[in-house]
mmCIF file of C-alpha atoms and ligand atoms in Angstrom:
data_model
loop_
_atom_site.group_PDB
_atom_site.id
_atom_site.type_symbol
_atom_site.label_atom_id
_atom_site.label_comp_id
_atom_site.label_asym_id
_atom_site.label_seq_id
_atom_site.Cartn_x
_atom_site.Cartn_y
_atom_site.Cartn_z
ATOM 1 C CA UNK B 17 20.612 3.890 -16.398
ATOM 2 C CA UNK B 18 17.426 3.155 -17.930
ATOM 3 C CA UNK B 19 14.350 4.582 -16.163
ATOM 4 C CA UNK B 20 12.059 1.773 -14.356
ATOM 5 C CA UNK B 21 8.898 1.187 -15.624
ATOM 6 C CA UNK B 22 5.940 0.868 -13.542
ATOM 7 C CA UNK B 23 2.775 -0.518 -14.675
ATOM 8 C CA UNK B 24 -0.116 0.747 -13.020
ATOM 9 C CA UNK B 25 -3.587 -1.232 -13.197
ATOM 10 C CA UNK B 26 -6.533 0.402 -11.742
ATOM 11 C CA UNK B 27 -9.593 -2.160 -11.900
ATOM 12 C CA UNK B 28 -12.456 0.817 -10.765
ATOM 13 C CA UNK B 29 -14.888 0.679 -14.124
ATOM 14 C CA UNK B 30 -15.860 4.285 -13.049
ATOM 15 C CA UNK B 31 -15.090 7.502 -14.260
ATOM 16 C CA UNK B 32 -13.373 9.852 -11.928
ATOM 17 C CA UNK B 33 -13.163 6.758 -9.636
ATOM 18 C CA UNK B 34 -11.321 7.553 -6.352
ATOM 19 C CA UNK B 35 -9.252 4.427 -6.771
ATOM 20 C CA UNK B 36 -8.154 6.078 -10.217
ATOM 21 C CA UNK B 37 -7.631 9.523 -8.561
ATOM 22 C CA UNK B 38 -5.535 7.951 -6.311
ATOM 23 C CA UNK B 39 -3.228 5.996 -8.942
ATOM 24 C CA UNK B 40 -3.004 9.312 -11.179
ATOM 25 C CA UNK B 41 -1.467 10.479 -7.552
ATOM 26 C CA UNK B 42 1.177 7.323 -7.847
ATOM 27 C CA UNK B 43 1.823 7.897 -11.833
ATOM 28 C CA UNK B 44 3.148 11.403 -10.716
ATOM 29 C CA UNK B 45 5.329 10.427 -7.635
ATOM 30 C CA UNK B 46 6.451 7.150 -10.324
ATOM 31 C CA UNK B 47 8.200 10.268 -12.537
ATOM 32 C CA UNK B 48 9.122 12.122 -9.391
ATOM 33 C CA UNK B 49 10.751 8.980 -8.940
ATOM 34 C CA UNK B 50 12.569 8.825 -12.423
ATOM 35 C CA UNK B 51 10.281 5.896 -13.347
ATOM 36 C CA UNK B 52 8.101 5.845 -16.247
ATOM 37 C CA UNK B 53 4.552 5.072 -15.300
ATOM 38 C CA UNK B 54 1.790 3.577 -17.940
ATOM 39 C CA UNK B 55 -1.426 3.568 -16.095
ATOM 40 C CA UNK B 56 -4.342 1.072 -17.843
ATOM 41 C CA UNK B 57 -7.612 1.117 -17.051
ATOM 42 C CA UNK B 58 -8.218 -2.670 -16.497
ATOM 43 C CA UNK B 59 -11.790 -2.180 -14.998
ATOM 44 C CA UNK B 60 -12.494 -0.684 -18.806
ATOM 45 C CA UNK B 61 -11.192 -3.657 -20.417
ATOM 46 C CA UNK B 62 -12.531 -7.426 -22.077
ATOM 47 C CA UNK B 63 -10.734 -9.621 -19.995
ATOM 48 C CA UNK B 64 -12.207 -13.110 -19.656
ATOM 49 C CA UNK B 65 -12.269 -15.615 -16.647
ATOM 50 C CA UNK B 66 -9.225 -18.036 -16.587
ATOM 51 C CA UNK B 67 -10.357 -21.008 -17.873
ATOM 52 C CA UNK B 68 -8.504 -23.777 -16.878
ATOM 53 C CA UNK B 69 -7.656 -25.252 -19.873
ATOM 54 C CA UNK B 70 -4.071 -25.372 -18.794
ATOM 55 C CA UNK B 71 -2.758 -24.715 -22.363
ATOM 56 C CA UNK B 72 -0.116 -22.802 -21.351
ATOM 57 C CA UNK B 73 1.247 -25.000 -18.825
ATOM 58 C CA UNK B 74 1.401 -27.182 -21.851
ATOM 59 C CA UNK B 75 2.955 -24.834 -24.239
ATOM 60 C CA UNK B 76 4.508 -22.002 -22.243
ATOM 61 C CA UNK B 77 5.993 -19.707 -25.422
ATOM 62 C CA UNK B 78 2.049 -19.944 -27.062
ATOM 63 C CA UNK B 79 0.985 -18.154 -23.556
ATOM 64 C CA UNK B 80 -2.858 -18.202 -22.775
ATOM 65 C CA UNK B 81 -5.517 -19.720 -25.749
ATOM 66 C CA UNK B 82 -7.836 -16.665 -24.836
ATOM 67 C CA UNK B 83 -7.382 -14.019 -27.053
ATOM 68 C CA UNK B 84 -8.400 -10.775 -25.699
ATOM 69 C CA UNK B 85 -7.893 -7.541 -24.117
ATOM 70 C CA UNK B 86 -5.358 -8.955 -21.497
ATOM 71 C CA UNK B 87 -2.931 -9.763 -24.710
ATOM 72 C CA UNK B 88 -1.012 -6.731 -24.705
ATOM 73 C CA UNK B 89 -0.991 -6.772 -21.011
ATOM 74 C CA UNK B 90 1.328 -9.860 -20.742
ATOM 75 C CA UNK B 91 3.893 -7.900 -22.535
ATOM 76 C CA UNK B 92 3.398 -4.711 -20.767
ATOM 77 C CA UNK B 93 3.972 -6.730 -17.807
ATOM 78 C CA UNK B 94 6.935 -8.686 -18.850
ATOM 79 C CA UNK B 95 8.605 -5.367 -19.165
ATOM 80 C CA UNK B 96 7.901 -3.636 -15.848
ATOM 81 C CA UNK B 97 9.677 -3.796 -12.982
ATOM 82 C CA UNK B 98 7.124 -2.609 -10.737
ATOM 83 C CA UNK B 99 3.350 -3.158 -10.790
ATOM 84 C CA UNK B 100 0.595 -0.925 -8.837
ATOM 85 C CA UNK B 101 -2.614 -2.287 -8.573
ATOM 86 C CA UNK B 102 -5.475 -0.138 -7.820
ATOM 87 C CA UNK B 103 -9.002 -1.374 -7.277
ATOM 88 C CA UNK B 104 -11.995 -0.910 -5.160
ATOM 89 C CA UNK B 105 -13.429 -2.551 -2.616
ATOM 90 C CA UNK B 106 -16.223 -4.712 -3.720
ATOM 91 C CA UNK B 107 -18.039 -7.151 -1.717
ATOM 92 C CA UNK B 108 -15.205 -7.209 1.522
ATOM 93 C CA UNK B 109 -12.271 -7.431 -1.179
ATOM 94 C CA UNK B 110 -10.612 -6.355 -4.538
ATOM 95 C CA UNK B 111 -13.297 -6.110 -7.285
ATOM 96 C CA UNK B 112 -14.071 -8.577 -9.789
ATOM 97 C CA UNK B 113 -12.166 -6.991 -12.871
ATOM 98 C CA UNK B 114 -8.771 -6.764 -10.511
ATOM 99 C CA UNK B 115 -9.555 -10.284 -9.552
ATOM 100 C CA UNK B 116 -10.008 -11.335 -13.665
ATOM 101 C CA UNK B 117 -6.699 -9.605 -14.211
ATOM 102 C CA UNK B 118 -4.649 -11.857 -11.568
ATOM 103 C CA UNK B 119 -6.269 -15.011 -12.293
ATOM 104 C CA UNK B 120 -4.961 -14.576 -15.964
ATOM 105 C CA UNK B 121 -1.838 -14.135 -15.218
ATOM 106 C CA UNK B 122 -1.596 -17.846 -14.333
ATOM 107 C CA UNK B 123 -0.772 -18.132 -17.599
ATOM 108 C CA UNK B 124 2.907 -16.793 -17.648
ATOM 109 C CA UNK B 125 4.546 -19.227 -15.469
ATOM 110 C CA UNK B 126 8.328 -20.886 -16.865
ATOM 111 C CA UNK B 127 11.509 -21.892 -14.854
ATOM 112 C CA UNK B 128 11.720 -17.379 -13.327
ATOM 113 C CA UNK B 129 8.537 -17.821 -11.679
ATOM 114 C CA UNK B 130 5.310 -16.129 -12.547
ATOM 115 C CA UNK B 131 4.327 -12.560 -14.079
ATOM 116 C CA UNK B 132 5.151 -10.618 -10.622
ATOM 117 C CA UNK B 133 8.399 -12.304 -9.690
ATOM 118 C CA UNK B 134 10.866 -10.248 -8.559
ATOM 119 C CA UNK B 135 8.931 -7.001 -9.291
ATOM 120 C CA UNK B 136 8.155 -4.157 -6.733
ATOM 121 C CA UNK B 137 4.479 -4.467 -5.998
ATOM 122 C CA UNK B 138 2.314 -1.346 -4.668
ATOM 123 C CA UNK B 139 -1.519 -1.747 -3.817
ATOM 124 C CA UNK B 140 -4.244 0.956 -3.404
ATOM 125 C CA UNK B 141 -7.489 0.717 -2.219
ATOM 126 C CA UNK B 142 -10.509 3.017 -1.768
ATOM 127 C CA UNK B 143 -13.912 1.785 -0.217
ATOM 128 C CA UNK B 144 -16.875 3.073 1.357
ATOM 129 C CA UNK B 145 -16.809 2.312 5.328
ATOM 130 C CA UNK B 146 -15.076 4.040 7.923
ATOM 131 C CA UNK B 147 -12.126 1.530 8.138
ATOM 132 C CA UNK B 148 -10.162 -1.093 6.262
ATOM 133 C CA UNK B 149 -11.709 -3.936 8.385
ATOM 134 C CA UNK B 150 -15.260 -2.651 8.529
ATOM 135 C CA UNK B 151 -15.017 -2.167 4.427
ATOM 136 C CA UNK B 152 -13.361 -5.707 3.919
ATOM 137 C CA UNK B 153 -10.341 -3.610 2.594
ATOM 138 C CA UNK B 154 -7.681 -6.389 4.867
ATOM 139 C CA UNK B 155 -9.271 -8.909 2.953
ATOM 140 C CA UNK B 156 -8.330 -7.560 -0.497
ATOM 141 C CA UNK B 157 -4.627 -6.548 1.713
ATOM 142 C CA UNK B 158 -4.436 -10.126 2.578
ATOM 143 C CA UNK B 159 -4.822 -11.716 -1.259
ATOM 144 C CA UNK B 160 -2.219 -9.120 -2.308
ATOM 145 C CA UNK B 161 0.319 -10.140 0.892
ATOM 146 C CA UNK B 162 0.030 -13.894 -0.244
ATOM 147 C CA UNK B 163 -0.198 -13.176 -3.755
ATOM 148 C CA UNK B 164 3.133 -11.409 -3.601
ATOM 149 C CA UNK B 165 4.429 -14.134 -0.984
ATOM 150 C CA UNK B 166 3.551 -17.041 -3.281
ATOM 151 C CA UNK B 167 5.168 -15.248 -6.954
ATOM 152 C CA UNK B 168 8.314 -14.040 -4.884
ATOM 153 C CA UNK B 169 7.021 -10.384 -5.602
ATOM 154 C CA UNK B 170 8.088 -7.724 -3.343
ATOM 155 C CA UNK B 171 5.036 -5.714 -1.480
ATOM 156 C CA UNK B 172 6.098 -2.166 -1.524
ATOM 157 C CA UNK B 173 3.822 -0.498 0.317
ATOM 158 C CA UNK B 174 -0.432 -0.493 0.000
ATOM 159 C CA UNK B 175 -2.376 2.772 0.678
ATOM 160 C CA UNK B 176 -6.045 2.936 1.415
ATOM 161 C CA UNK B 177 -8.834 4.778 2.663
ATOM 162 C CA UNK B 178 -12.590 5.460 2.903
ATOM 163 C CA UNK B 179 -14.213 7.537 0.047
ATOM 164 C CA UNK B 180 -17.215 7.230 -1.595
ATOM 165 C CA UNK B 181 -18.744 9.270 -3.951
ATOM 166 C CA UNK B 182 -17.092 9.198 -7.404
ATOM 167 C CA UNK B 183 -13.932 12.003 -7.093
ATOM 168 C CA UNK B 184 -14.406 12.675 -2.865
ATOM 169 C CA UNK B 185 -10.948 11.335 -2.368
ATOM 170 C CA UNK B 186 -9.816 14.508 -3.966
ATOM 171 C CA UNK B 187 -10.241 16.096 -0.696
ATOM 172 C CA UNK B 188 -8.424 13.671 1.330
ATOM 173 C CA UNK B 189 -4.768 15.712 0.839
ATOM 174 C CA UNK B 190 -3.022 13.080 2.737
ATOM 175 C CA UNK B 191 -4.243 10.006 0.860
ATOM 176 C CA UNK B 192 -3.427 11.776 -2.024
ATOM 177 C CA UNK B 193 0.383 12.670 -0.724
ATOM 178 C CA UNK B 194 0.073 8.435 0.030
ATOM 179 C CA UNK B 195 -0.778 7.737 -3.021
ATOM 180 C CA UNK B 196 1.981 9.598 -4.855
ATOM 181 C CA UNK B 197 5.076 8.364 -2.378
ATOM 182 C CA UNK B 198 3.946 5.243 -3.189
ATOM 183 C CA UNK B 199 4.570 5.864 -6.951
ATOM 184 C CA UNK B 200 7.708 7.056 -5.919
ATOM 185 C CA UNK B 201 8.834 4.579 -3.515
ATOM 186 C CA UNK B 202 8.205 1.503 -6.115
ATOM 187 C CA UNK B 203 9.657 3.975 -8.959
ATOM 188 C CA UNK B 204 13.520 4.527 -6.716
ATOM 189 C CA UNK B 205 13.185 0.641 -5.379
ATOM 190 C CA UNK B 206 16.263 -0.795 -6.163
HETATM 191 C C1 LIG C 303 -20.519 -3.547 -6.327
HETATM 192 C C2 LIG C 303 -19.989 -2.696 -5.207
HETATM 193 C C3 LIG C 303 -19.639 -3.288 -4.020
HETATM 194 C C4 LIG C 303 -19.104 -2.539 -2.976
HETATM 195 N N1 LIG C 303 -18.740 -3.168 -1.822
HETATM 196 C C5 LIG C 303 -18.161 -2.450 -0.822
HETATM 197 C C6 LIG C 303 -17.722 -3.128 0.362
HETATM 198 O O1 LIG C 303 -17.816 -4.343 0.523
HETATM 199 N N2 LIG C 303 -17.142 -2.359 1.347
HETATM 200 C C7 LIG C 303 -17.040 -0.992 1.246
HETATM 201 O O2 LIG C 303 -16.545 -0.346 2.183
HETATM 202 N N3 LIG C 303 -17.418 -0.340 0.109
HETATM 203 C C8 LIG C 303 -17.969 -1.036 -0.920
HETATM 204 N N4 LIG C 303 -18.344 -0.395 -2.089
HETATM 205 C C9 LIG C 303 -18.064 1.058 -2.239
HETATM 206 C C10 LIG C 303 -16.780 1.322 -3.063
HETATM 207 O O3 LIG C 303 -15.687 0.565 -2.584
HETATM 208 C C11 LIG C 303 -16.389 2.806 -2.991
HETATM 209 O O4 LIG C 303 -17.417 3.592 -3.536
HETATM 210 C C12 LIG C 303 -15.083 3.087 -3.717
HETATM 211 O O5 LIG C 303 -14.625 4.383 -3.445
HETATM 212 C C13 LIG C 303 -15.240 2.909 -5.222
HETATM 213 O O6 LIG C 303 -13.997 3.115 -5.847
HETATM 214 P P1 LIG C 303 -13.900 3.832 -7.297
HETATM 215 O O7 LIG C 303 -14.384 5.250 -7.068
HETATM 216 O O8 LIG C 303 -12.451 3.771 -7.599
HETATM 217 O O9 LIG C 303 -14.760 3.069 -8.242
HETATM 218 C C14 LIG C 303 -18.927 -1.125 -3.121
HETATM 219 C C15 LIG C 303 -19.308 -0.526 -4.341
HETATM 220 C C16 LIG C 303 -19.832 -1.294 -5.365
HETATM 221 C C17 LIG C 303 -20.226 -0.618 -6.655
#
């Protein structure tokens, strides 16, 4: 059988971000997993606002008009069975460059649905309060939970906790251990 692949976006545009740290964590329980994992960087990328034009509603096969740094994303997507997204918290929800990422997916939509139907979805979150309601975290929780409900995606699991400073999640061992069953769990999801 051919190994799943798993597609893991992490939106943080910092290095040794703790939302990174914590999807390198899920890239090694994905091959624990017998998945293959390909982590991107999204928060690094070009990726431009959606812009409406509804092109590709118009012409589906042409896909979206904007050509940029989200082009060889479609594909990547189109062959994973399982997406991660990582992101921090920013402003009480998922930041901007996760939020670019989704919108532009709008543009794969034919008669199977949208970009995430059917795949195993896994969300991970790091932000700076003590909790996931004093940090907004359940708000970015909440767009994933309808986002998955609305695309017929299936919401693995979502793993999340407070850490600041760029790398202090490395001493949080058991968000670390959460982060990698997480990679493993969408990885074996049959
Ligand atoms: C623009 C900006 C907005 C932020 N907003 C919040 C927030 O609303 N709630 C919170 O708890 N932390 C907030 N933070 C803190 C980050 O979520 C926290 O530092 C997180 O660990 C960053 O993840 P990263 O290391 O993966 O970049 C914010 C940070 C930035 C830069």
């Amino acid at each position: 059988m051919k190994p799943r692949r798993i597609l893991i976006l992490v939106a943080s545009p910092r290095d040794n971000g703790n939302s990174t740290i914590l999807a390198s964590k899920a890239v090694e329980g994905v091959k624990a997993g017998g998945g293959e994992a390909d982590l991107v960087r999204i928060g690094r990328l070009n990726i431009a606002p959606c812009n409406a034009c509804d092109a590709c509603r118009r012409n589906p096969e042409a896909g979206c008009v904007i050509k940029d740094d989200m082009e060889p994303l479609y594909q990547k997507l189109r062959d994973a069975q399982g997406v991660v997204f990582a992101t921090p918290v920013y402003w009480f929800t998922m930041s901007a460059q996760m939020k670019l990422f989704i919108d532009r997916t709008y543009a794969v939509h034919d008669e199977d649905g949208y970009a995430l139907t059917g795949k195993d979805v896994g969300v991970i979150l790091t932000y700076e309060d003590e909790d996931v309601y004093a940090s907004g975290g359940v708000n970015a929780l909440r767009s994933f939970q309808d986002i998955c409900a609305y695309v017929k995606a299936n919401l693995v699991g979502a793993v999340y906790g407070t850490a600041n400073k760029a790398g202090a999640v490395r001493a949080d061992a058991k968000l670390l251990q959460k982060a990698y069953d997480l990679g493993r769990k969408v990885a074996a999801k049959k």
